[in-house]
GROMACS .gro file of C-alpha atoms in nm:
model
  198
    1PRO     CA    1  -1.445   0.836   0.489
    2LYS     CA    2  -1.490   0.942   0.788
    3ARG     CA    3  -1.224   0.705   0.920
    4ILE     CA    4  -0.889   0.554   0.791
    5LEU     CA    5  -0.636   0.273   0.904
    6ASP     CA    6  -0.357   0.248   0.693
    7ILE     CA    7  -0.154  -0.079   0.738
    8GLY     CA    8   0.231  -0.102   0.755
    9CYS     CA    9   0.246   0.299   0.746
   10THR     CA   10   0.674   0.398   0.840
   11ILE     CA   11   0.686   0.840   0.753
   12GLY     CA   12   0.395   0.824   0.612
   13HIS     CA   13   0.448   0.889   0.315
   14ASN     CA   14   0.099   0.705   0.212
   15ILE     CA   15  -0.132   0.830   0.509
   16VAL     CA   16  -0.018   1.218   0.502
   17PRO     CA   17  -0.142   1.305   0.188
   18LEU     CA   18  -0.510   1.148   0.288
   19ALA     CA   19  -0.503   1.248   0.559
   20GLN     CA   20  -0.466   1.634   0.456
   21ALA     CA   21  -0.697   1.551   0.137
   22PHE     CA   22  -1.021   1.407   0.452
   23PRO     CA   23  -0.897   1.692   0.736
   24ASP     CA   24  -1.205   1.599   0.946
   25ALA     CA   25  -1.115   1.242   0.974
   26GLU     CA   26  -1.029   1.038   1.159
   27VAL     CA   27  -0.672   0.867   1.064
   28ILE     CA   28  -0.539   0.638   1.279
   29ALA     CA   29  -0.147   0.460   1.115
   30ILE     CA   30  -0.041   0.163   1.223
   31ASP     CA   31   0.303  -0.011   1.256
   32VAL     CA   32   0.518  -0.232   1.409
   33ALA     CA   33   0.835  -0.029   1.318
   34ARG     CA   34   0.794   0.217   1.635
   35PRO     CA   35   1.138   0.481   1.495
   36CYS     CA   36   0.970   0.501   1.170
   37LEU     CA   37   0.613   0.522   1.407
   38ARG     CA   38   0.815   0.859   1.612
   39TYR     CA   39   1.040   1.039   1.225
   40ALA     CA   40   0.627   1.022   1.085
   41HIS     CA   41   0.445   1.164   1.404
   42ALA     CA   42   0.750   1.466   1.385
   43ARG     CA   43   0.710   1.516   1.037
   44ALA     CA   44   0.342   1.519   0.985
   45VAL     CA   45   0.380   1.768   1.252
   46ALA     CA   46   0.605   1.995   1.058
   47LEU     CA   47   0.384   1.932   0.800
   48GLY     CA   48   0.104   2.087   0.958
   49VAL     CA   49  -0.108   1.753   0.993
   50SER     CA   50  -0.284   1.677   1.324
   51ASN     CA   51  -0.608   1.430   1.262
   52ILE     CA   52  -0.255   1.140   1.270
   53SER     CA   53  -0.274   0.858   1.531
   54PHE     CA   54   0.036   0.696   1.487
   55VAL     CA   55   0.001   0.338   1.641
   56GLN     CA   56   0.322   0.110   1.709
   57ALA     CA   57   0.064  -0.251   1.597
   58ASN     CA   58   0.060  -0.550   1.440
   59GLY     CA   59  -0.189  -0.581   1.083
   60GLU     CA   60  -0.204  -0.960   1.107
   61ASP     CA   61  -0.468  -0.859   1.471
   62LEU     CA   62  -0.608  -0.596   1.576
   63PRO     CA   63  -0.820  -0.609   1.825
   64GLN     CA   64  -0.815  -0.292   2.023
   65PHE     CA   65  -1.004  -0.161   1.684
   66ALA     CA   66  -1.384  -0.240   1.728
   67ASP     CA   67  -1.574  -0.477   1.386
   68GLU     CA   68  -1.682  -0.282   1.131
   69SER     CA   69  -1.505   0.097   1.217
   70PHE     CA   70  -1.326   0.202   0.952
   71ASP     CA   71  -1.427   0.406   0.614
   72LEU     CA   72  -1.115   0.334   0.485
   73ILE     CA   73  -0.832   0.134   0.463
   74THR     CA   74  -0.512   0.141   0.236
   75THR     CA   75  -0.182  -0.051   0.249
   76ALA     CA   76   0.104   0.104   0.078
   77MET     CA   77   0.461  -0.040  -0.132
   78PHE     CA   78   0.302  -0.355   0.175
   79ARG     CA   79   0.282  -0.631   0.008
   80HIS     CA   80   0.589  -0.719  -0.084
   81GLU     CA   81   0.741  -0.711   0.213
   82THR     CA   82   0.475  -0.835   0.364
   83SER     CA   83   0.538  -1.279   0.441
   84HIS     CA   84   0.254  -1.511   0.316
   85SER     CA   85   0.172  -1.641   0.625
   86ALA     CA   86   0.058  -1.303   0.720
   87MET     CA   87  -0.120  -1.159   0.425
   88PRO     CA   88  -0.418  -1.390   0.426
   89LYS     CA   89  -0.393  -1.253   0.841
   90ILE     CA   90  -0.399  -0.902   0.764
   91LEU     CA   91  -0.677  -0.935   0.521
   92SER     CA   92  -0.929  -1.087   0.683
   93THR     CA   93  -0.854  -0.805   1.041
   94ILE     CA   94  -0.914  -0.555   0.707
   95ASN     CA   95  -1.195  -0.770   0.593
   96ARG     CA   96  -1.346  -0.778   1.021
   97LEU     CA   97  -1.270  -0.348   1.022
   98LEU     CA   98  -1.437  -0.256   0.711
   99LYS     CA   99  -1.769  -0.072   0.747
  100PRO     CA  100  -2.022  -0.205   0.500
  101GLY     CA  101  -2.039   0.051   0.159
  102GLY     CA  102  -1.633   0.120   0.301
  103LEU     CA  103  -1.355   0.055   0.059
  104THR     CA  104  -1.001  -0.067   0.076
  105LEU     CA  105  -0.726  -0.017  -0.120
  106HIS     CA  106  -0.363  -0.081  -0.117
  107LEU     CA  107  -0.017   0.018  -0.379
  108GLU     CA  108   0.214  -0.200  -0.462
  109GLN     CA  109   0.446  -0.322  -0.777
  110PRO     CA  110   0.302  -0.433  -1.063
  111GLN     CA  111   0.253  -0.753  -1.074
  112TYR     CA  112   0.388  -0.924  -1.407
  113HIS     CA  113   0.145  -0.991  -1.613
  114GLN     CA  114   0.113  -0.636  -1.607
  115MET     CA  115   0.526  -0.602  -1.767
  116GLY     CA  116   0.783  -0.720  -2.003
  117LEU     CA  117   0.981  -1.029  -1.969
  118TYR     CA  118   1.322  -0.743  -1.918
  119GLU     CA  119   1.140  -0.563  -1.666
  120GLN     CA  120   1.003  -0.867  -1.453
  121PHE     CA  121   1.385  -0.986  -1.452
  122ILE     CA  122   1.586  -0.617  -1.405
  123ARG     CA  123   1.262  -0.613  -1.064
  124ASP     CA  124   1.362  -0.952  -0.960
  125TRP     CA  125   1.769  -0.911  -0.967
  126ASP     CA  126   1.717  -0.556  -0.757
  127THR     CA  127   1.511  -0.718  -0.491
  128TYR     CA  128   1.680  -1.024  -0.499
  129PHE     CA  129   2.042  -0.782  -0.459
  130ASN     CA  130   1.828  -0.578  -0.228
  131ASN     CA  131   1.748  -0.820   0.013
  132GLU     CA  132   1.378  -0.809  -0.017
  133PRO     CA  133   1.321  -1.220   0.038
  134TYR     CA  134   0.859  -1.161  -0.040
  135TRP     CA  135   0.910  -0.946  -0.362
  136GLY     CA  136   0.919  -1.249  -0.620
  137PRO     CA  137   0.615  -1.508  -0.448
  138MET     CA  138   0.426  -1.189  -0.424
  139HIS     CA  139   0.398  -1.307  -0.780
  140ASP     CA  140   0.230  -1.610  -0.738
  141LEU     CA  141   0.023  -1.528  -0.465
  142ASP     CA  142  -0.386  -1.604  -0.594
  143LEU     CA  143  -0.531  -1.194  -0.519
  144PRO     CA  144  -0.893  -1.377  -0.531
  145ALA     CA  145  -0.863  -1.627  -0.316
  146MET     CA  146  -0.682  -1.534  -0.002
  147LEU     CA  147  -0.958  -1.235  -0.034
  148SER     CA  148  -1.229  -1.524  -0.057
  149GLN     CA  149  -1.077  -1.683   0.190
  150ALA     CA  150  -1.064  -1.342   0.376
  151GLY     CA  151  -1.457  -1.352   0.420
  152PHE     CA  152  -1.444  -1.064   0.074
  153ASN     CA  153  -1.646  -1.192  -0.246
  154ALA     CA  154  -1.330  -1.152  -0.487
  155ALA     CA  155  -1.572  -1.056  -0.818
  156ASP     CA  156  -1.525  -0.734  -0.662
  157MET     CA  157  -1.172  -0.703  -0.645
  158PHE     CA  158  -1.062  -0.410  -0.909
  159ASP     CA  159  -0.693  -0.408  -0.969
  160VAL     CA  160  -0.552  -0.095  -1.224
  161GLY     CA  161  -0.215   0.003  -1.363
  162VAL     CA  162  -0.206   0.366  -1.155
  163ARG     CA  163   0.100   0.610  -1.319
  164ALA     CA  164   0.291   0.766  -1.028
  165LYS     CA  165   0.259   1.182  -1.107
  166VAL     CA  166   0.609   1.387  -1.052
  167ASP     CA  167   0.687   1.687  -0.843
  168GLU     CA  168   0.883   1.860  -1.178
  169ARG     CA  169   1.024   2.085  -0.908
  170ILE     CA  170   1.196   1.838  -0.729
  171PHE     CA  171   1.274   1.586  -1.089
  172GLY     CA  172   1.269   1.797  -1.315
  173LYS     CA  173   1.096   1.867  -1.646
  174ARG     CA  174   1.088   1.491  -1.875
  175GLU     CA  175   1.318   1.519  -2.236
  176ALA     CA  176   1.123   1.613  -2.551
  177GLY     CA  177   1.098   1.317  -2.742
  178GLU     CA  178   1.113   1.085  -2.457
  179SER     CA  179   0.787   0.781  -2.443
  180GLY     CA  180   0.689   0.493  -2.255
  181GLU     CA  181   0.780   0.461  -1.867
  182ASP     CA  182   0.927   0.720  -1.661
  183TYR     CA  183   1.100   0.506  -1.455
  184GLY     CA  184   1.176   0.635  -1.115
  185ARG     CA  185   1.043   0.971  -1.195
  186ALA     CA  186   0.710   0.781  -1.272
  187PRO     CA  187   0.650   0.520  -1.238
  188VAL     CA  188   0.328   0.227  -1.252
  189TRP     CA  189   0.241   0.101  -0.938
  190ASN     CA  190  -0.068  -0.107  -0.898
  191ALA     CA  191  -0.379  -0.039  -0.701
  192PHE     CA  192  -0.620  -0.350  -0.631
  193GLY     CA  193  -0.877  -0.309  -0.412
  194LEU     CA  194  -1.254  -0.360  -0.342
  195TRP     CA  195  -1.593  -0.192  -0.132
  196LYS     CA  196  -1.713  -0.338   0.075
  197LYS     CA  197  -2.105  -0.479  -0.020
  198PRO     CA  198  -2.300  -0.448   0.269
   0.00000   0.00000   0.00000
């Protein structure tokens, strides 16, 4: 990609590695929280990353960017922080900004159908007492319908599980004989998105 947009970047956990992977790309990272952006910029500079512009903006409406001007538009752990009223506007903005042939990719917590009842309960319990009001309702949203309403072809949507890579320098090696999901160290995330057809 020559031009990348990350919506809801916070301190750049998602966009800094992308900027490192594509050093020749122009990267723009937006968030509404100015303190996060200040820290994100300082963190990127400290990591030697200079191809990111951090911009305070609301993803519901980005008139400062031209139509079809981005090759890749991403979010990471963003949908469960976003209201039902904001998400359709954000998806419409993404559709307007994404070039034909471009990719929009969203990393998020798994949907309920991708986890057992116990895990659903534990995650609901944790988010309820962690003041995360959109976590539960996020699971009620019909993603294909929202993408269609935003102007995308919902039939093009993909939805996959992605296992996080553990930095064993920080978290150590997994104990011999352990099996199943490695909670907290290598959780399974959900990635969904689509390529915008020309």
